[in-house]
mmCIF file of N, CA, C and O in Angstrom:
data_model
loop_
_atom_site.group_PDB
_atom_site.id
_atom_site.type_symbol
_atom_site.label_atom_id
_atom_site.label_comp_id
_atom_site.label_asym_id
_atom_site.label_seq_id
_atom_site.Cartn_x
_atom_site.Cartn_y
_atom_site.Cartn_z
ATOM 1 N N GLN A 23 44.271 -36.945 34.676
ATOM 2 C CA GLN A 23 43.344 -37.960 34.201
ATOM 3 C C GLN A 23 44.021 -38.881 33.194
ATOM 4 O O GLN A 23 43.782 -40.083 33.204
ATOM 5 N N GLY A 24 44.848 -38.286 32.339
ATOM 6 C CA GLY A 24 45.529 -39.097 31.332
ATOM 7 C C GLY A 24 46.448 -40.121 31.956
ATOM 8 O O GLY A 24 46.497 -41.284 31.527
ATOM 9 N N ALA A 25 47.189 -39.709 32.973
ATOM 10 C CA ALA A 25 48.089 -40.644 33.657
ATOM 11 C C ALA A 25 47.292 -41.758 34.328
ATOM 12 O O ALA A 25 47.696 -42.923 34.304
ATOM 13 N N ASP A 26 46.149 -41.413 34.916
ATOM 14 C CA ASP A 26 45.306 -42.426 35.554
ATOM 15 C C ASP A 26 44.820 -43.453 34.534
ATOM 16 O O ASP A 26 44.810 -44.652 34.813
ATOM 17 N N VAL A 27 44.429 -42.982 33.349
ATOM 18 C CA VAL A 27 43.983 -43.906 32.297
ATOM 19 C C VAL A 27 45.154 -44.793 31.882
ATOM 20 O O VAL A 27 45.005 -46.016 31.750
ATOM 21 N N ALA A 28 46.333 -44.207 31.700
ATOM 22 C CA ALA A 28 47.513 -44.987 31.288
ATOM 23 C C ALA A 28 47.875 -46.025 32.338
ATOM 24 O O ALA A 28 48.156 -47.187 32.014
ATOM 25 N N ILE A 29 47.854 -45.630 33.589
ATOM 26 C CA ILE A 29 48.179 -46.562 34.670
ATOM 27 C C ILE A 29 47.121 -47.664 34.741
ATOM 28 O O ILE A 29 47.441 -48.827 34.982
ATOM 29 N N GLY A 30 45.873 -47.295 34.469
ATOM 30 C CA GLY A 30 44.794 -48.283 34.453
ATOM 31 C C GLY A 30 44.963 -49.330 33.368
ATOM 32 O O GLY A 30 44.436 -50.436 33.476
ATOM 33 N N THR A 31 45.718 -49.013 32.318
ATOM 34 C CA THR A 31 45.974 -49.993 31.260
ATOM 35 C C THR A 31 47.180 -50.867 31.583
ATOM 36 O O THR A 31 47.500 -51.762 30.826
ATOM 37 N N GLY A 32 47.840 -50.558 32.692
ATOM 38 C CA GLY A 32 48.970 -51.386 33.099
ATOM 39 C C GLY A 32 50.327 -50.732 32.983
ATOM 40 O O GLY A 32 51.336 -51.339 33.351
ATOM 41 N N LEU A 33 50.407 -49.517 32.445
ATOM 42 C CA LEU A 33 51.703 -48.854 32.381
ATOM 43 C C LEU A 33 52.174 -48.508 33.790
ATOM 44 O O LEU A 33 51.377 -48.156 34.658
ATOM 45 N N ARG A 34 53.468 -48.626 34.006
ATOM 46 C CA ARG A 34 54.044 -48.335 35.317
ATOM 47 C C ARG A 34 54.929 -47.101 35.209
ATOM 48 O O ARG A 34 55.839 -47.048 34.374
ATOM 49 N N GLU A 35 54.652 -46.133 36.067
ATOM 50 C CA GLU A 35 55.433 -44.898 36.047
ATOM 51 C C GLU A 35 56.840 -45.154 36.574
ATOM 52 O O GLU A 35 57.041 -45.927 37.494
ATOM 53 N N ALA A 36 57.785 -44.460 35.977
ATOM 54 C CA ALA A 36 59.167 -44.539 36.434
ATOM 55 C C ALA A 36 59.310 -43.698 37.694
ATOM 56 O O ALA A 36 58.640 -42.674 37.845
ATOM 57 N N PRO A 37 60.180 -44.118 38.584
ATOM 58 C CA PRO A 37 60.413 -43.286 39.769
ATOM 59 C C PRO A 37 61.122 -41.998 39.361
ATOM 60 O O PRO A 37 61.879 -41.970 38.391
ATOM 61 N N ILE A 38 60.850 -40.956 40.090
ATOM 62 C CA ILE A 38 61.527 -39.688 39.825
ATOM 63 C C ILE A 38 62.893 -39.767 40.481
ATOM 64 O O ILE A 38 63.004 -40.005 41.678
ATOM 65 N N THR A 39 63.916 -39.620 39.671
ATOM 66 C CA THR A 39 65.276 -39.696 40.183
ATOM 67 C C THR A 39 66.072 -38.502 39.697
ATOM 68 O O THR A 39 65.626 -37.749 38.849
ATOM 69 N N GLY A 40 67.234 -38.370 40.210
ATOM 70 C CA GLY A 40 68.108 -37.292 39.787
ATOM 71 C C GLY A 40 68.345 -36.327 40.925
ATOM 72 O O GLY A 40 67.588 -36.297 41.897
ATOM 73 N N PRO A 41 69.380 -35.563 40.808
ATOM 74 C CA PRO A 41 69.718 -34.649 41.896
ATOM 75 C C PRO A 41 68.787 -33.450 41.943
ATOM 76 O O PRO A 41 68.282 -33.008 40.912
ATOM 77 N N ASP A 42 68.561 -32.959 43.158
ATOM 78 C CA ASP A 42 67.876 -31.680 43.268
ATOM 79 C C ASP A 42 68.912 -30.602 42.951
ATOM 80 O O ASP A 42 70.096 -30.891 42.778
ATOM 81 N N GLN A 43 68.479 -29.358 42.853
ATOM 82 C CA GLN A 43 69.409 -28.325 42.397
ATOM 83 C C GLN A 43 70.620 -28.149 43.323
ATOM 84 O O GLN A 43 71.738 -28.063 42.838
ATOM 85 N N PRO A 44 70.441 -28.111 44.649
ATOM 86 C CA PRO A 44 71.634 -28.000 45.501
ATOM 87 C C PRO A 44 72.603 -29.179 45.314
ATOM 88 O O PRO A 44 73.816 -29.001 45.300
ATOM 89 N N ALA A 45 72.067 -30.391 45.139
ATOM 90 C CA ALA A 45 72.932 -31.546 44.924
ATOM 91 C C ALA A 45 73.639 -31.452 43.571
ATOM 92 O O ALA A 45 74.809 -31.819 43.445
ATOM 93 N N ALA A 46 72.942 -30.946 42.554
ATOM 94 C CA ALA A 46 73.567 -30.769 41.242
ATOM 95 C C ALA A 46 74.679 -29.731 41.322
ATOM 96 O O ALA A 46 75.771 -29.928 40.772
ATOM 97 N N ASP A 47 74.426 -28.624 42.028
ATOM 98 C CA ASP A 47 75.463 -27.604 42.195
ATOM 99 C C ASP A 47 76.683 -28.187 42.906
ATOM 100 O O ASP A 47 77.825 -27.913 42.533
ATOM 101 N N ALA A 48 76.456 -29.006 43.937
ATOM 102 C CA ALA A 48 77.559 -29.617 44.681
ATOM 103 C C ALA A 48 78.359 -30.567 43.790
ATOM 104 O O ALA A 48 79.595 -30.571 43.825
ATOM 105 N N CYS A 49 77.652 -31.337 42.973
ATOM 106 C CA CYS A 49 78.317 -32.262 42.060
ATOM 107 C C CYS A 49 79.185 -31.497 41.064
ATOM 108 O O CYS A 49 80.338 -31.847 40.819
ATOM 109 N N LEU A 50 78.643 -30.427 40.498
ATOM 110 C CA LEU A 50 79.405 -29.626 39.542
ATOM 111 C C LEU A 50 80.571 -28.920 40.218
ATOM 112 O O LEU A 50 81.637 -28.747 39.621
ATOM 113 N N ALA A 51 80.404 -28.525 41.477
ATOM 114 C CA ALA A 51 81.504 -27.894 42.220
ATOM 115 C C ALA A 51 82.662 -28.874 42.374
ATOM 116 O O ALA A 51 83.841 -28.477 42.285
ATOM 117 N N GLU A 52 82.345 -30.143 42.597
ATOM 118 C CA GLU A 52 83.392 -31.161 42.689
ATOM 119 C C GLU A 52 84.158 -31.294 41.383
ATOM 120 O O GLU A 52 85.309 -31.712 41.368
ATOM 121 N N LEU A 53 83.524 -30.932 40.281
ATOM 122 C CA LEU A 53 84.176 -30.970 38.974
ATOM 123 C C LEU A 53 84.879 -29.658 38.638
ATOM 124 O O LEU A 53 85.382 -29.483 37.529
ATOM 125 N N GLY A 54 84.868 -28.721 39.590
ATOM 126 C CA GLY A 54 85.555 -27.451 39.387
ATOM 127 C C GLY A 54 84.715 -26.380 38.726
ATOM 128 O O GLY A 54 85.242 -25.424 38.175
ATOM 129 N N LEU A 55 83.395 -26.519 38.777
ATOM 130 C CA LEU A 55 82.510 -25.533 38.159
ATOM 131 C C LEU A 55 81.700 -24.811 39.227
ATOM 132 O O LEU A 55 81.269 -25.407 40.209
ATOM 133 N N ALA A 56 81.504 -23.524 39.024
ATOM 134 C CA ALA A 56 80.719 -22.712 39.942
ATOM 135 C C ALA A 56 79.528 -22.131 39.189
ATOM 136 O O ALA A 56 79.627 -21.789 38.009
ATOM 137 N N ARG A 57 78.415 -22.010 39.878
ATOM 138 C CA ARG A 57 77.218 -21.446 39.261
ATOM 139 C C ARG A 57 77.493 -20.003 38.874
ATOM 140 O O ARG A 57 78.060 -19.240 39.635
ATOM 141 N N SER A 58 77.083 -19.655 37.671
ATOM 142 C CA SER A 58 77.324 -18.315 37.167
ATOM 143 C C SER A 58 76.029 -17.521 37.092
ATOM 144 O O SER A 58 75.801 -16.616 37.857
ATOM 145 N N LYS A 59 75.166 -17.880 36.163
ATOM 146 C CA LYS A 59 73.925 -17.136 35.951
ATOM 147 C C LYS A 59 72.775 -18.090 35.686
ATOM 148 O O LYS A 59 72.975 -19.238 35.334
ATOM 149 N N ALA A 60 71.589 -17.543 35.838
ATOM 150 C CA ALA A 60 70.385 -18.277 35.464
ATOM 151 C C ALA A 60 69.632 -17.420 34.448
ATOM 152 O O ALA A 60 69.544 -16.202 34.603
ATOM 153 N N PHE A 61 69.162 -18.039 33.417
ATOM 154 C CA PHE A 61 68.378 -17.357 32.400
ATOM 155 C C PHE A 61 67.004 -17.993 32.350
ATOM 156 O O PHE A 61 66.870 -19.205 32.456
ATOM 157 N N GLU A 62 66.006 -17.186 32.167
ATOM 158 C CA GLU A 62 64.643 -17.697 32.046
ATOM 159 C C GLU A 62 63.927 -16.872 30.994
ATOM 160 O O GLU A 62 64.053 -15.648 30.960
ATOM 161 N N PHE A 63 63.234 -17.545 30.138
ATOM 162 C CA PHE A 63 62.381 -16.841 29.190
ATOM 163 C C PHE A 63 61.195 -17.723 28.853
ATOM 164 O O PHE A 63 61.236 -18.925 29.032
ATOM 165 N N GLY A 64 60.149 -17.091 28.398
ATOM 166 C CA GLY A 64 58.961 -17.860 28.090
ATOM 167 C C GLY A 64 57.953 -17.048 27.317
ATOM 168 O O GLY A 64 58.119 -15.849 27.091
ATOM 169 N N ALA A 65 56.916 -17.726 26.932
ATOM 170 C CA ALA A 65 55.831 -17.104 26.186
ATOM 171 C C ALA A 65 54.635 -18.042 26.231
ATOM 172 O O ALA A 65 54.771 -19.228 26.518
ATOM 173 N N ASP A 66 53.480 -17.489 25.965
ATOM 174 C CA ASP A 66 52.296 -18.320 25.794
ATOM 175 C C ASP A 66 52.315 -18.861 24.374
ATOM 176 O O ASP A 66 52.505 -18.112 23.418
ATOM 177 N N VAL A 67 52.153 -20.162 24.252
ATOM 178 C CA VAL A 67 52.195 -20.829 22.962
ATOM 179 C C VAL A 67 50.854 -21.526 22.747
ATOM 180 O O VAL A 67 50.339 -22.184 23.647
ATOM 181 N N ALA A 68 50.301 -21.374 21.550
ATOM 182 C CA ALA A 68 49.035 -22.042 21.234
ATOM 183 C C ALA A 68 49.302 -23.516 20.942
ATOM 184 O O ALA A 68 50.114 -23.857 20.088
ATOM 185 N N VAL A 69 48.640 -24.379 21.693
ATOM 186 C CA VAL A 69 48.721 -25.829 21.506
ATOM 187 C C VAL A 69 47.314 -26.389 21.682
ATOM 188 O O VAL A 69 46.404 -25.677 22.079
ATOM 189 N N THR A 70 47.162 -27.658 21.391
ATOM 190 C CA THR A 70 45.865 -28.300 21.614
ATOM 191 C C THR A 70 45.982 -29.242 22.814
ATOM 192 O O THR A 70 47.073 -29.713 23.139
ATOM 193 N N PRO A 71 44.863 -29.535 23.476
ATOM 194 C CA PRO A 71 44.911 -30.520 24.563
ATOM 195 C C PRO A 71 45.499 -31.858 24.097
ATOM 196 O O PRO A 71 46.234 -32.501 24.842
ATOM 197 N N ARG A 72 45.229 -32.242 22.871
ATOM 198 C CA ARG A 72 45.783 -33.498 22.342
ATOM 199 C C ARG A 72 47.313 -33.438 22.303
ATOM 200 O O ARG A 72 48.003 -34.386 22.686
ATOM 201 N N GLU A 73 47.863 -32.305 21.866
ATOM 202 C CA GLU A 73 49.322 -32.156 21.818
ATOM 203 C C GLU A 73 49.938 -32.201 23.214
ATOM 204 O O GLU A 73 50.969 -32.850 23.433
ATOM 205 N N VAL A 74 49.300 -31.509 24.155
ATOM 206 C CA VAL A 74 49.826 -31.481 25.526
ATOM 207 C C VAL A 74 49.831 -32.883 26.125
ATOM 208 O O VAL A 74 50.843 -33.336 26.675
ATOM 209 N N LEU A 75 48.711 -33.577 26.025
ATOM 210 C CA LEU A 75 48.607 -34.899 26.636
ATOM 211 C C LEU A 75 49.475 -35.926 25.921
ATOM 212 O O LEU A 75 50.105 -36.773 26.559
ATOM 213 N N THR A 76 49.556 -35.845 24.599
ATOM 214 C CA THR A 76 50.414 -36.763 23.855
ATOM 215 C C THR A 76 51.873 -36.555 24.243
ATOM 216 O O THR A 76 52.620 -37.517 24.437
ATOM 217 N N GLY A 77 52.284 -35.308 24.383
ATOM 218 C CA GLY A 77 53.660 -35.031 24.794
ATOM 219 C C GLY A 77 53.951 -35.517 26.194
ATOM 220 O O GLY A 77 55.014 -36.073 26.473
ATOM 221 N N SER A 78 53.004 -35.319 27.083
ATOM 222 C CA SER A 78 53.196 -35.722 28.476
ATOM 223 C C SER A 78 53.199 -37.245 28.633
ATOM 224 O O SER A 78 54.102 -37.812 29.249
ATOM 225 N N LEU A 79 52.207 -37.895 28.078
ATOM 226 C CA LEU A 79 52.112 -39.350 28.227
ATOM 227 C C LEU A 79 53.052 -40.100 27.293
ATOM 228 O O LEU A 79 53.432 -41.226 27.573
ATOM 229 N N GLY A 80 53.437 -39.474 26.196
ATOM 230 C CA GLY A 80 54.307 -40.137 25.229
ATOM 231 C C GLY A 80 55.784 -40.045 25.561
ATOM 232 O O GLY A 80 56.611 -40.640 24.882
ATOM 233 N N ASN A 81 56.128 -39.336 26.624
ATOM 234 C CA ASN A 81 57.528 -39.222 27.022
ATOM 235 C C ASN A 81 57.994 -40.573 27.567
ATOM 236 O O ASN A 81 57.528 -41.011 28.615
ATOM 237 N N PRO A 82 58.929 -41.231 26.892
ATOM 238 C CA PRO A 82 59.335 -42.570 27.340
ATOM 239 C C PRO A 82 60.013 -42.565 28.708
ATOM 240 O O PRO A 82 60.045 -43.588 29.386
ATOM 241 N N PHE A 83 60.547 -41.430 29.139
ATOM 242 C CA PHE A 83 61.209 -41.373 30.440
ATOM 243 C C PHE A 83 60.204 -41.328 31.589
ATOM 244 O O PHE A 83 60.568 -41.469 32.742
ATOM 245 N N ARG A 84 58.933 -41.125 31.268
ATOM 246 C CA ARG A 84 57.897 -41.088 32.299
ATOM 247 C C ARG A 84 57.571 -42.490 32.807
ATOM 248 O O ARG A 84 57.051 -42.657 33.902
ATOM 249 N N TRP A 85 57.854 -43.486 31.986
ATOM 250 C CA TRP A 85 57.453 -44.866 32.281
ATOM 251 C C TRP A 85 58.673 -45.734 32.513
ATOM 252 O O TRP A 85 59.742 -45.462 32.010
ATOM 253 N N THR A 86 58.496 -46.804 33.278
ATOM 254 C CA THR A 86 59.619 -47.711 33.487
ATOM 255 C C THR A 86 60.013 -48.319 32.139
ATOM 256 O O THR A 86 59.186 -48.441 31.234
ATOM 257 N N PRO A 87 61.289 -48.688 31.992
ATOM 258 C CA PRO A 87 61.775 -49.194 30.704
ATOM 259 C C PRO A 87 61.080 -50.486 30.268
ATOM 260 O O PRO A 87 60.492 -51.204 31.073
ATOM 261 N N ALA A 88 61.192 -50.763 28.980
ATOM 262 C CA ALA A 88 60.739 -52.010 28.348
ATOM 263 C C ALA A 88 59.228 -52.180 28.379
ATOM 264 O O ALA A 88 58.729 -53.302 28.416
ATOM 265 N N GLN A 89 58.505 -51.070 28.345
ATOM 266 C CA GLN A 89 57.046 -51.158 28.254
ATOM 267 C C GLN A 89 56.618 -50.774 26.841
ATOM 268 O O GLN A 89 57.235 -49.942 26.198
ATOM 269 N N ASP A 90 55.545 -51.374 26.398
ATOM 270 C CA ASP A 90 54.988 -51.058 25.088
ATOM 271 C C ASP A 90 54.148 -49.789 25.211
ATOM 272 O O ASP A 90 53.110 -49.791 25.875
ATOM 273 N N LEU A 91 54.599 -48.717 24.600
ATOM 274 C CA LEU A 91 53.894 -47.436 24.674
ATOM 275 C C LEU A 91 53.019 -47.180 23.452
ATOM 276 O O LEU A 91 52.514 -46.079 23.262
ATOM 277 N N SER A 92 52.808 -48.206 22.650
ATOM 278 C CA SER A 92 52.028 -48.023 21.418
ATOM 279 C C SER A 92 50.563 -47.668 21.698
ATOM 280 O O SER A 92 49.875 -47.171 20.811
ATOM 281 N N ALA A 93 50.076 -47.902 22.903
ATOM 282 C CA ALA A 93 48.686 -47.586 23.243
ATOM 283 C C ALA A 93 48.487 -46.124 23.630
ATOM 284 O O ALA A 93 47.352 -45.698 23.846
ATOM 285 N N ILE A 94 49.555 -45.343 23.698
ATOM 286 C CA ILE A 94 49.439 -43.947 24.144
ATOM 287 C C ILE A 94 48.429 -43.149 23.325
ATOM 288 O O ILE A 94 47.588 -42.460 23.903
ATOM 289 N N PRO A 95 48.431 -43.199 21.980
ATOM 290 C CA PRO A 95 47.418 -42.425 21.242
ATOM 291 C C PRO A 95 45.980 -42.787 21.631
ATOM 292 O O PRO A 95 45.133 -41.906 21.769
ATOM 293 N N LYS A 96 45.715 -44.069 21.841
ATOM 294 C CA LYS A 96 44.371 -44.501 22.255
ATOM 295 C C LYS A 96 44.064 -43.989 23.663
ATOM 296 O O LYS A 96 42.955 -43.529 23.943
ATOM 297 N N ILE A 97 45.040 -44.046 24.541
ATOM 298 C CA ILE A 97 44.857 -43.558 25.913
ATOM 299 C C ILE A 97 44.559 -42.066 25.897
ATOM 300 O O ILE A 97 43.679 -41.588 26.618
ATOM 301 N N VAL A 98 45.284 -41.322 25.067
ATOM 302 C CA VAL A 98 45.049 -39.874 24.947
ATOM 303 C C VAL A 98 43.622 -39.614 24.495
ATOM 304 O O VAL A 98 42.921 -38.770 25.064
ATOM 305 N N THR A 99 43.169 -40.331 23.479
ATOM 306 C CA THR A 99 41.814 -40.158 22.973
ATOM 307 C C THR A 99 40.782 -40.457 24.054
ATOM 308 O O THR A 99 39.826 -39.699 24.240
ATOM 309 N N GLU A 100 40.979 -41.541 24.805
ATOM 310 C CA GLU A 100 40.050 -41.901 25.886
ATOM 311 C C GLU A 100 40.023 -40.835 26.979
ATOM 312 O O GLU A 100 38.956 -40.444 27.449
ATOM 313 N N ALA A 101 41.199 -40.395 27.396
ATOM 314 C CA ALA A 101 41.275 -39.409 28.480
ATOM 315 C C ALA A 101 40.612 -38.098 28.077
ATOM 316 O O ALA A 101 39.886 -37.486 28.868
ATOM 317 N N LEU A 102 40.826 -37.673 26.847
ATOM 318 C CA LEU A 102 40.219 -36.421 26.383
ATOM 319 C C LEU A 102 38.704 -36.567 26.240
ATOM 320 O O LEU A 102 37.958 -35.634 26.546
ATOM 321 N N ALA A 103 38.249 -37.733 25.810
ATOM 322 C CA ALA A 103 36.801 -37.963 25.717
ATOM 323 C C ALA A 103 36.169 -37.932 27.103
ATOM 324 O O ALA A 103 35.099 -37.340 27.291
ATOM 325 N N GLU A 104 36.831 -38.554 28.087
ATOM 326 C CA GLU A 104 36.320 -38.541 29.459
ATOM 327 C C GLU A 104 36.289 -37.128 30.034
ATOM 328 O O GLU A 104 35.415 -36.801 30.830
ATOM 329 N N ALA A 105 37.239 -36.313 29.626
ATOM 330 C CA ALA A 105 37.306 -34.938 30.137
ATOM 331 C C ALA A 105 36.226 -34.060 29.512
ATOM 332 O O ALA A 105 35.895 -33.004 30.043
ATOM 333 N N GLY A 106 35.702 -34.485 28.366
ATOM 334 C CA GLY A 106 34.635 -33.735 27.715
ATOM 335 C C GLY A 106 35.078 -32.421 27.102
ATOM 336 O O GLY A 106 34.308 -31.471 27.045
ATOM 337 N N ILE A 107 36.319 -32.374 26.640
ATOM 338 C CA ILE A 107 36.813 -31.152 26.005
ATOM 339 C C ILE A 107 37.159 -31.432 24.551
ATOM 340 O O ILE A 107 37.403 -32.572 24.172
ATOM 341 N N ASP A 108 37.181 -30.371 23.770
ATOM 342 C CA ASP A 108 37.554 -30.509 22.361
ATOM 343 C C ASP A 108 39.060 -30.752 22.300
ATOM 344 O O ASP A 108 39.848 -29.892 22.683
ATOM 345 N N PRO A 109 39.489 -31.924 21.837
ATOM 346 C CA PRO A 109 40.907 -32.254 21.853
ATOM 347 C C PRO A 109 41.764 -31.418 20.914
ATOM 348 O O PRO A 109 42.977 -31.357 21.076
ATOM 349 N N ASP A 110 41.132 -30.761 19.958
ATOM 350 C CA ASP A 110 41.894 -30.003 18.970
ATOM 351 C C ASP A 110 41.639 -28.501 19.004
ATOM 352 O O ASP A 110 42.027 -27.786 18.084
ATOM 353 N N ALA A 111 40.997 -28.035 20.071
ATOM 354 C CA ALA A 111 40.769 -26.591 20.222
ATOM 355 C C ALA A 111 42.058 -25.945 20.736
ATOM 356 O O ALA A 111 42.626 -26.402 21.726
ATOM 357 N N PRO A 112 42.534 -24.907 20.074
ATOM 358 C CA PRO A 112 43.762 -24.278 20.548
ATOM 359 C C PRO A 112 43.572 -23.635 21.921
ATOM 360 O O PRO A 112 42.544 -23.026 22.205
ATOM 361 N N VAL A 113 44.560 -23.832 22.765
ATOM 362 C CA VAL A 113 44.596 -23.198 24.077
ATOM 363 C C VAL A 113 45.999 -22.625 24.263
ATOM 364 O O VAL A 113 46.955 -23.101 23.658
ATOM 365 N N LEU A 114 46.106 -21.596 25.094
ATOM 366 C CA LEU A 114 47.421 -21.024 25.362
ATOM 367 C C LEU A 114 48.067 -21.768 26.514
ATOM 368 O O LEU A 114 47.440 -22.025 27.540
ATOM 369 N N ARG A 115 49.324 -22.103 26.330
ATOM 370 C CA ARG A 115 50.089 -22.801 27.361
ATOM 371 C C ARG A 115 51.360 -22.014 27.627
ATOM 372 O O ARG A 115 52.081 -21.661 26.705
ATOM 373 N N ASP A 116 51.600 -21.756 28.902
ATOM 374 C CA ASP A 116 52.821 -21.054 29.277
ATOM 375 C C ASP A 116 54.000 -21.991 29.081
ATOM 376 O O ASP A 116 54.032 -23.084 29.632
ATOM 377 N N ARG A 117 54.941 -21.580 28.279
ATOM 378 C CA ARG A 117 56.154 -22.360 28.047
ATOM 379 C C ARG A 117 57.324 -21.543 28.585
ATOM 380 O O ARG A 117 57.689 -20.521 28.019
ATOM 381 N N THR A 118 57.868 -21.968 29.684
ATOM 382 C CA THR A 118 58.996 -21.280 30.296
ATOM 383 C C THR A 118 60.201 -22.205 30.288
ATOM 384 O O THR A 118 60.097 -23.373 30.647
ATOM 385 N N ILE A 119 61.323 -21.658 29.880
ATOM 386 C CA ILE A 119 62.562 -22.418 29.828
ATOM 387 C C ILE A 119 63.552 -21.742 30.759
ATOM 388 O O ILE A 119 63.693 -20.517 30.755
ATOM 389 N N ARG A 120 64.216 -22.560 31.564
ATOM 390 C CA ARG A 120 65.210 -22.042 32.498
ATOM 391 C C ARG A 120 66.550 -22.715 32.224
ATOM 392 O O ARG A 120 66.608 -23.934 32.104
ATOM 393 N N TYR A 121 67.581 -21.906 32.145
ATOM 394 C CA TYR A 121 68.936 -22.407 31.979
ATOM 395 C C TYR A 121 69.791 -21.873 33.114
ATOM 396 O O TYR A 121 69.673 -20.716 33.501
ATOM 397 N N ARG A 122 70.654 -22.716 33.624
ATOM 398 C CA ARG A 122 71.642 -22.282 34.599
ATOM 399 C C ARG A 122 72.998 -22.439 33.927
ATOM 400 O O ARG A 122 73.246 -23.445 33.268
ATOM 401 N N THR A 123 73.834 -21.453 34.076
ATOM 402 C CA THR A 123 75.170 -21.548 33.484
ATOM 403 C C THR A 123 76.200 -21.685 34.590
ATOM 404 O O THR A 123 75.982 -21.241 35.725
ATOM 405 N N TYR A 124 77.303 -22.307 34.236
ATOM 406 C CA TYR A 124 78.389 -22.544 35.174
ATOM 407 C C TYR A 124 79.696 -22.104 34.518
ATOM 408 O O TYR A 124 79.815 -22.079 33.304
ATOM 409 N N ARG A 125 80.651 -21.757 35.332
ATOM 410 C CA ARG A 125 81.972 -21.364 34.848
ATOM 411 C C ARG A 125 83.012 -22.125 35.653
ATOM 412 O O ARG A 125 82.719 -22.648 36.719
ATOM 413 N N ARG A 126 84.209 -22.159 35.134
ATOM 414 C CA ARG A 126 85.290 -22.792 35.887
ATOM 415 C C ARG A 126 85.529 -21.998 37.155
ATOM 416 O O ARG A 126 85.645 -20.784 37.129
ATOM 417 N N ALA A 127 85.554 -22.682 38.281
ATOM 418 C CA ALA A 127 85.814 -22.025 39.560
ATOM 419 C C ALA A 127 87.274 -21.572 39.593
ATOM 420 O O ALA A 127 88.145 -22.202 39.028
ATOM 421 N N LYS A 128 87.483 -20.457 40.244
ATOM 422 C CA LYS A 128 88.848 -19.923 40.313
ATOM 423 C C LYS A 128 89.576 -20.455 41.514
ATOM 424 O O LYS A 128 89.088 -20.881 42.472
#
């Protein structure tokens, strides 16, 4: 809903670019690196809907360059009001981080 409100104000989403994991592995292999291990850890973290939406919509890489993002706080407030939820009530959010490690190929 937040993205829809932001787009409705004229913000334009950036295209999703970048290599998928097999392409990234191939690129790193060309540089002489081989995949070693993957690490993953996570926990439930207490956050508010306002924090989640502000982080998501406030990420400058989400939008095409050279746009004025100063309206994001207002957009967040509007989207949360439309959703009818308490914007500052703590909720648990799963935060999982994944790392892949590489080593010099032999």
